[in-house]
Coordinates of C-alpha atoms in Angstrom, one line a residue:
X1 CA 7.4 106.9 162.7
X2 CA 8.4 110.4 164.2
X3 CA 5.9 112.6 163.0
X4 CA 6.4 115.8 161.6
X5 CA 5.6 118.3 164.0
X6 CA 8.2 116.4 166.5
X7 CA 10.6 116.4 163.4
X8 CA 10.2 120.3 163.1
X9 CA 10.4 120.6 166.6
X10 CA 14.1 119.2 166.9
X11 CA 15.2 120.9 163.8
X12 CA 16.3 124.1 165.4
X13 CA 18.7 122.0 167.5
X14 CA 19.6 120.3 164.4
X15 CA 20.8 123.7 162.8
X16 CA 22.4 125.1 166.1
X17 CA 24.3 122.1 166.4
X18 CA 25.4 122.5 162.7
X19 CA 26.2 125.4 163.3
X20 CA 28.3 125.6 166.1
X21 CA 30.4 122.2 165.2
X22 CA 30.5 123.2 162.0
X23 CA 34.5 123.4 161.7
X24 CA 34.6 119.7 162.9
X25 CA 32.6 118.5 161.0
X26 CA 34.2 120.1 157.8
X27 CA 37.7 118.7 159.5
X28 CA 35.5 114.7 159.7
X29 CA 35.1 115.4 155.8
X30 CA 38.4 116.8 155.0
X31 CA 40.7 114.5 156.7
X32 CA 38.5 111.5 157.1
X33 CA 36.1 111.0 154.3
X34 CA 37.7 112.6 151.1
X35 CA 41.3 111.1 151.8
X36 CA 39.3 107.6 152.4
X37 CA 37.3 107.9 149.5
X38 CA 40.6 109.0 147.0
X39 CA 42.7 106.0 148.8
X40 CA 39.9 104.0 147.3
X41 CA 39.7 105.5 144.1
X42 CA 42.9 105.5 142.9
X43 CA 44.7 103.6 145.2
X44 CA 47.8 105.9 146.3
X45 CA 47.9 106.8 149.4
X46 CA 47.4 110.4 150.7
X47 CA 50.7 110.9 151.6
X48 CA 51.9 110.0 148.2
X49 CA 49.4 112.1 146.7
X50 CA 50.8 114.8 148.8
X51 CA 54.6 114.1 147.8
X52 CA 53.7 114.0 144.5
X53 CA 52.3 117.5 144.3
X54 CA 54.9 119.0 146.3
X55 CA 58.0 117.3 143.9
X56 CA 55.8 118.9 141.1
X57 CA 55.6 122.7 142.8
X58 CA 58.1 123.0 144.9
X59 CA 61.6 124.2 144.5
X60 CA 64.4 121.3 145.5
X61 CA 66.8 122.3 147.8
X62 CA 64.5 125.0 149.3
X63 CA 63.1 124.3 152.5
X64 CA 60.5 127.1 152.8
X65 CA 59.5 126.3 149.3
X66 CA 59.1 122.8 150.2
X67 CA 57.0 123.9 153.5
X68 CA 54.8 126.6 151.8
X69 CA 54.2 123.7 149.0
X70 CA 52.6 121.4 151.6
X71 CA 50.4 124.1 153.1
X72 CA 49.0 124.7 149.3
X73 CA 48.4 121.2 149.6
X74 CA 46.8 121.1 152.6
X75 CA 44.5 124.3 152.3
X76 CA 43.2 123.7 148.7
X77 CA 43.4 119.5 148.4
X78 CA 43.7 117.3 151.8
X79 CA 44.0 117.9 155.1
X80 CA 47.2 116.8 156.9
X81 CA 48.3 116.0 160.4
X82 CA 51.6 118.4 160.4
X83 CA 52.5 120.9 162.8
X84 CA 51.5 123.7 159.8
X85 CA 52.5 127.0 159.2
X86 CA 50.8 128.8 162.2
X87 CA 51.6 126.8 165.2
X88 CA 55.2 126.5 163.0
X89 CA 55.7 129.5 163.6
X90 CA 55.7 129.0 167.3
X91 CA 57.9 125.9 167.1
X92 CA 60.6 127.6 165.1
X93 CA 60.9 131.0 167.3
X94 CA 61.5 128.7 170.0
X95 CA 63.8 126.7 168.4
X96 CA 65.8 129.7 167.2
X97 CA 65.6 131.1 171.1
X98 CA 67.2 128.3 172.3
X99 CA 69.7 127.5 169.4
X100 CA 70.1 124.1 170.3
X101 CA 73.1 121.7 169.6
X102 CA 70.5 118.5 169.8
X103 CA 66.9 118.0 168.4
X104 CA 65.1 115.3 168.7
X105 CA 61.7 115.1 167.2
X106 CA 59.0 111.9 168.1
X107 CA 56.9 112.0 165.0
X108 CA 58.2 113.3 161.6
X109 CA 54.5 112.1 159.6
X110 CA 55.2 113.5 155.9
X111 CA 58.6 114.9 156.9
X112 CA 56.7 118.6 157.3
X113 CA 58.0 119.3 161.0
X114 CA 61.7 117.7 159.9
X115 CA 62.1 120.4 157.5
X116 CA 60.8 123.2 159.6
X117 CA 63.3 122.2 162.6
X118 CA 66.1 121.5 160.1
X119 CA 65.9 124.6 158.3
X120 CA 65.9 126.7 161.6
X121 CA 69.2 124.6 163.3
X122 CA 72.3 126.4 164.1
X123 CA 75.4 125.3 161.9
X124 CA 76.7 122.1 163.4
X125 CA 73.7 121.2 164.8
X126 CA 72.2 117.5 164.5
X127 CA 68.6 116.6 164.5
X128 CA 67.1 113.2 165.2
X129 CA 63.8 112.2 164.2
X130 CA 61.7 109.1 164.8
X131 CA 58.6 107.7 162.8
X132 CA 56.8 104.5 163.2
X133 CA 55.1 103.6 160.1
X134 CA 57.6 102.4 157.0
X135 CA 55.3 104.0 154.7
X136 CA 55.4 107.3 156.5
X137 CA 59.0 107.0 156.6
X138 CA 59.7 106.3 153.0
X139 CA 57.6 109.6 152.0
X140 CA 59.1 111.6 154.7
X141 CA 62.7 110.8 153.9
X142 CA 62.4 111.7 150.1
X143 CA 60.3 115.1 151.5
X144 CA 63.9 115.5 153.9
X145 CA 65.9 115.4 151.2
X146 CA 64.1 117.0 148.4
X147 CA 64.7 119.8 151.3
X148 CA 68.4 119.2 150.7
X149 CA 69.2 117.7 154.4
X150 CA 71.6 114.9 154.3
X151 CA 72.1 112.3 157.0
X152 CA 75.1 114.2 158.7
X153 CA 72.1 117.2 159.7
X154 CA 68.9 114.6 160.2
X155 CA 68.8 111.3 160.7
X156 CA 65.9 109.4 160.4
X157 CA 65.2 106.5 162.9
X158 CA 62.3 104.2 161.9
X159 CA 60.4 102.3 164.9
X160 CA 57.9 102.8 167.8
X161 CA 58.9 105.6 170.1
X162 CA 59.2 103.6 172.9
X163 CA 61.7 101.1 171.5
X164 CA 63.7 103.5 169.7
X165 CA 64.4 105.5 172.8
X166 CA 66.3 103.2 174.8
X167 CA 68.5 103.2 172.1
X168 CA 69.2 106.4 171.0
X169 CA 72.4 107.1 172.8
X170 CA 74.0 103.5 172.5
X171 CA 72.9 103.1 168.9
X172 CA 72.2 106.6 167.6
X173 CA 74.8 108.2 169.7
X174 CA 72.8 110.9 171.0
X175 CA 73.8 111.6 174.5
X176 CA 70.9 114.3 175.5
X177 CA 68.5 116.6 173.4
X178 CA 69.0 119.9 174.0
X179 CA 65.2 120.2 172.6
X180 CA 62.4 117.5 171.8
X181 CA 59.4 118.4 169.5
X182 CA 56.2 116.0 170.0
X183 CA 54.4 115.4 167.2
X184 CA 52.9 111.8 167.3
X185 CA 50.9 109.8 169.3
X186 CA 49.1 112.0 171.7
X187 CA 48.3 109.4 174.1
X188 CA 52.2 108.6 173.9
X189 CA 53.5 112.0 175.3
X190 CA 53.5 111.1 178.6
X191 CA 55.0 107.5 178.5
X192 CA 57.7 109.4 175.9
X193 CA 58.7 112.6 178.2
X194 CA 59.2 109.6 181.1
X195 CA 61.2 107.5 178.8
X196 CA 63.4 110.3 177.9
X197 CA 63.5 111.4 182.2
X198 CA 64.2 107.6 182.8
X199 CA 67.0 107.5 180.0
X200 CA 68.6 110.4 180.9
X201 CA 68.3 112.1 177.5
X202 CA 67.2 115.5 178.5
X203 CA 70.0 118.0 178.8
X204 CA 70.2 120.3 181.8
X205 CA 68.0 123.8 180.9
X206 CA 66.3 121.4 177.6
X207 CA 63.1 122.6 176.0
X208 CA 60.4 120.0 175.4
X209 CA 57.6 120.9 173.0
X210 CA 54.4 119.6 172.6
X211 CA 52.0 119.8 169.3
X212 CA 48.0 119.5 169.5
X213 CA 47.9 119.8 173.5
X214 CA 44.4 121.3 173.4
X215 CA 43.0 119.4 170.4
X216 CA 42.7 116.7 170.4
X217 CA 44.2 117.1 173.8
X218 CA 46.8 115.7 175.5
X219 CA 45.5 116.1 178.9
X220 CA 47.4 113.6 181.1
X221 CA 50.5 115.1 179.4
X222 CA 50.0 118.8 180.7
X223 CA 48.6 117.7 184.0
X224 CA 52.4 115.7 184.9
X225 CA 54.2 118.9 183.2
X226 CA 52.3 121.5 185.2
X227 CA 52.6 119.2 188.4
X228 CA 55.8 117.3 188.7
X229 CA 57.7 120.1 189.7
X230 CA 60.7 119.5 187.2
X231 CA 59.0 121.8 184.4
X232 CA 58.0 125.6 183.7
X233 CA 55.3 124.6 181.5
X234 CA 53.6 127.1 179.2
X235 CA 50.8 126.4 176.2
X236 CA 51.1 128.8 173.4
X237 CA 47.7 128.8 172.4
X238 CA 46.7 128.4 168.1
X239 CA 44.5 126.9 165.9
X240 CA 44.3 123.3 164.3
X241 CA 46.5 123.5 161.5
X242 CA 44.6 124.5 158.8
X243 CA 41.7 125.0 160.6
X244 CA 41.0 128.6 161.6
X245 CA 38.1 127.3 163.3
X246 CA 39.2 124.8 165.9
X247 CA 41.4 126.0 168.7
X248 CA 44.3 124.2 169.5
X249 CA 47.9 124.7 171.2
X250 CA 51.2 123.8 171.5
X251 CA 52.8 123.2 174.8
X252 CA 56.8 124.6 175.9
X253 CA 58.4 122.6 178.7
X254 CA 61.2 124.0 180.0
X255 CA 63.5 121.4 182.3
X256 CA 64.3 123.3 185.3
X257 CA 67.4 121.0 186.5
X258 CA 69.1 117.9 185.7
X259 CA 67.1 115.6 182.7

């Protein structure tokens, strides 16, 4: 038995540690243990949950309204893993900078960063966008369309990343990105930015960026970017979305010759 003076002893630590992790542990319950709990409870899914309440609020054939419904979403209900509006910010500017001709994005989730990169393209321009898990897939590509993108501005490609790479230009006919947005797997970054190298699918001058670099860290990711010597690598630096409280970052590659 610990006896109460030891207990009282500890329990300043106890309240500092409280304290100062206090935003992760308020991202443990809001992404972890409520979802988990209302997947058991009524037995749809959070993703579902979170396309249902955005085909009841938001506007169809409006992109922003479609984005800004998700965010409600994800600041007053359930916490999502999408790029959200702050670091989105980030990703579109660049996007509209370079005004690329190609997009390719590794990890569309609930279709949230699909719409954000479709609704900044240039006219003409074609995005390509790759998720692994069927489920995810199905939500995202009602959550693309509901945007009002059709399959001649995004296509969806379902499979692992590193399968559906190889075959992007043979089957997909993409011949090189002009810019890539990473959004899945952060422990696939690397392997996926070699893939691409190996394949040949970056375009001379393309722009590569990276989503959650800082948390929860892709380390071995930044380390090859800012070493290799075939990127100007910068990390624009953010907070989780939808958490104020957790810093965070998203990471602009910048090919300096030939893909």
């Amino acid at each position: 038995m610990v006896s109460p003076a030891i207990a009282l002893a500890f329990l300043p630590f106890l309240l500092t540690l409280l304290i100062r992790y206090r935003h992760y542990l308020a991202l443990l319950c809001r992404a972890v243990l409520v979802p988990w709990l209302r997947d058991r409870a009524t037995g749809v899914p959070r993703e579902h949950r979170a396309f249902q309440y955005v085909l009841a609020h938001a506007v169809p054939g409006d992109p922003r309204h479609v984005l800004h419904a998700f965010d409600r979403w994800c600041d007053r209900r359930e916490h999502l893993s999408s790029v959200g509006p702050v670091k989105g910010r980030i990703v579109e500017r660049l996007l509209r900078e370079r005004a690329p001709w190609r997009v390719l994005e590794l990890g569309t989730y609930c279709g949230y960063g699909t719409v954000l990169l479709a609704q900044a393209l240039r006219p003409g321009a074609r995005l390509y966008t790759v998720a692994v898990d069927p489920r995810h897939v199905a939500v995202a590509e009602k959550v693309i369309r509901l945007a009002g993108f059709d399959e001649r501005t995004v296509e969806l490609v379902a499979g692992p990343s590193e399968e559906v790479i190889p075959r992007l230009r043979p089957r997909h006919g993409l011949a090189a990105a002009d810019f890539v947005f990473m959004d899945h797997g952060k422990r696939c970054y690397l392997r996926d930015l070699r893939l691409l190298e190996g394949h040949g699918l970056l375009a001379t001058g393309a722009t590569i960026v990276a989503d959650n670099v800082l948390f929860p860290g892709a380390p071995h990711f930044l380390q090859y970017a800012k070493t290799c010597g075939k990127y100007r690598c910068r990390v624009h630096r953010a907070s989780l979305e939808y958490c104020p409280g957790i810093p965070d970052g998203v990471a602009e590659l910048r090919c300096l010759g030939d893909g």
